[in-house]
CSV table of C-alpha atoms in Angstrom, one decimal:
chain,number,residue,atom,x,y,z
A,1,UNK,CA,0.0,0.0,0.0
A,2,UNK,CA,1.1,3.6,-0.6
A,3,UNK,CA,2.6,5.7,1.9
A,4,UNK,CA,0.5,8.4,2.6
A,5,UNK,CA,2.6,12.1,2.0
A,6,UNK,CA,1.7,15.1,4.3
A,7,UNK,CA,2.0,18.3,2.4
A,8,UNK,CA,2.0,21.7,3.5
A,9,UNK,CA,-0.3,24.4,1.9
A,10,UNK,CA,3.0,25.8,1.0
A,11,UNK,CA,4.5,22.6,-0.6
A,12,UNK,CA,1.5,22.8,-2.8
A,13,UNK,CA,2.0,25.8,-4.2
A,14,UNK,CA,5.3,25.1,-5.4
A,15,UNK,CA,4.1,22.0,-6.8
A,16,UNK,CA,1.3,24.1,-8.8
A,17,UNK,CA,4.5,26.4,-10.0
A,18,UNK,CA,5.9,23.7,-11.0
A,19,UNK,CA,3.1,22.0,-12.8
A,20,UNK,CA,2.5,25.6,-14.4
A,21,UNK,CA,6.1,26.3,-15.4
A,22,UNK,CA,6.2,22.7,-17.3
A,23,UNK,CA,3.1,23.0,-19.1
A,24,UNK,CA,4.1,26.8,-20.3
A,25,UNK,CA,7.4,25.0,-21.7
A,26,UNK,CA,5.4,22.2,-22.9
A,27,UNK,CA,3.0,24.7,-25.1
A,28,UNK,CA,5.6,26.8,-26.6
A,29,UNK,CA,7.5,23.5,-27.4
A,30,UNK,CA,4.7,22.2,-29.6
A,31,UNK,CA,4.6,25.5,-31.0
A,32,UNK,CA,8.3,25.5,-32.2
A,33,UNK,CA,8.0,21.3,-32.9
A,34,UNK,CA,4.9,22.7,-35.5
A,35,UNK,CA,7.4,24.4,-37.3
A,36,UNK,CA,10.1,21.9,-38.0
A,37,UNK,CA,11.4,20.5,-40.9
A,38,UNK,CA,13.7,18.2,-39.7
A,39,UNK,CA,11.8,14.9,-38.3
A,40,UNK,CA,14.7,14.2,-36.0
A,41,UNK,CA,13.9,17.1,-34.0
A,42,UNK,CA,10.4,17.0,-34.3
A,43,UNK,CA,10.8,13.7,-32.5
A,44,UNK,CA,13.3,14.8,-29.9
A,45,UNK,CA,10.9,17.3,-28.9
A,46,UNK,CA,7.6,15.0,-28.8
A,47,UNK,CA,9.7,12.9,-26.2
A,48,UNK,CA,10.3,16.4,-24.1
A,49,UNK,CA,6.7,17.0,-24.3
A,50,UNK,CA,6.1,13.8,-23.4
A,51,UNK,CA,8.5,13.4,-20.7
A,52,UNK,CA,6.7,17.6,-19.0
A,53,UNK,CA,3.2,16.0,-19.7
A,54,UNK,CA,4.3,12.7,-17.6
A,55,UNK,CA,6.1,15.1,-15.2
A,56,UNK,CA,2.8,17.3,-14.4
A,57,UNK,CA,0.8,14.4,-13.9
A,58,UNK,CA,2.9,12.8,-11.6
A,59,UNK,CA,2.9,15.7,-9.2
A,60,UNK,CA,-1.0,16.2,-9.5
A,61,UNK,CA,-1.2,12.8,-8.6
A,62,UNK,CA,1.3,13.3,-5.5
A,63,UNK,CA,-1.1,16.4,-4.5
A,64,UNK,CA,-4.4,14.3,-4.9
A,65,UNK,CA,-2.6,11.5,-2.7
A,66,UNK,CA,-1.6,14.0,-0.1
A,67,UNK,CA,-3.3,14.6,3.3
């Protein structure tokens, strides 16, 4: 079974920065990605994208599993 976290109103809100800050570079990445040529790149950066979408998720999930 999980180990419940205790999280301070405090910790949260870094957590939300955080969650904000990746999504923000995870919009203006798709932006640039959109306007590649090379599909080398356009591949590196789906894996970023994919890697700041896994990232936010995570820590929602950390928030929703904290008391």
């Amino acid at each position: 079974m999980a180990k419940k976290l205790t999280l301070t109103p405090k910790d949260c809100l870094y957590i939300e920065d955080i969650v904000n800050a990746s999504m923000l570079i995870y919009k203006k990445t798709k932006l640039e990605m959109e306007q590649l040529q090379d599909e080398d790149l356009k591949t590196y950066l789906e894996n970023i994208c994919t890697d700041l979408k896994d990232q936010a998720t995570t820590l929602v999930d950390l928030m929703g599993g904290a008391k």
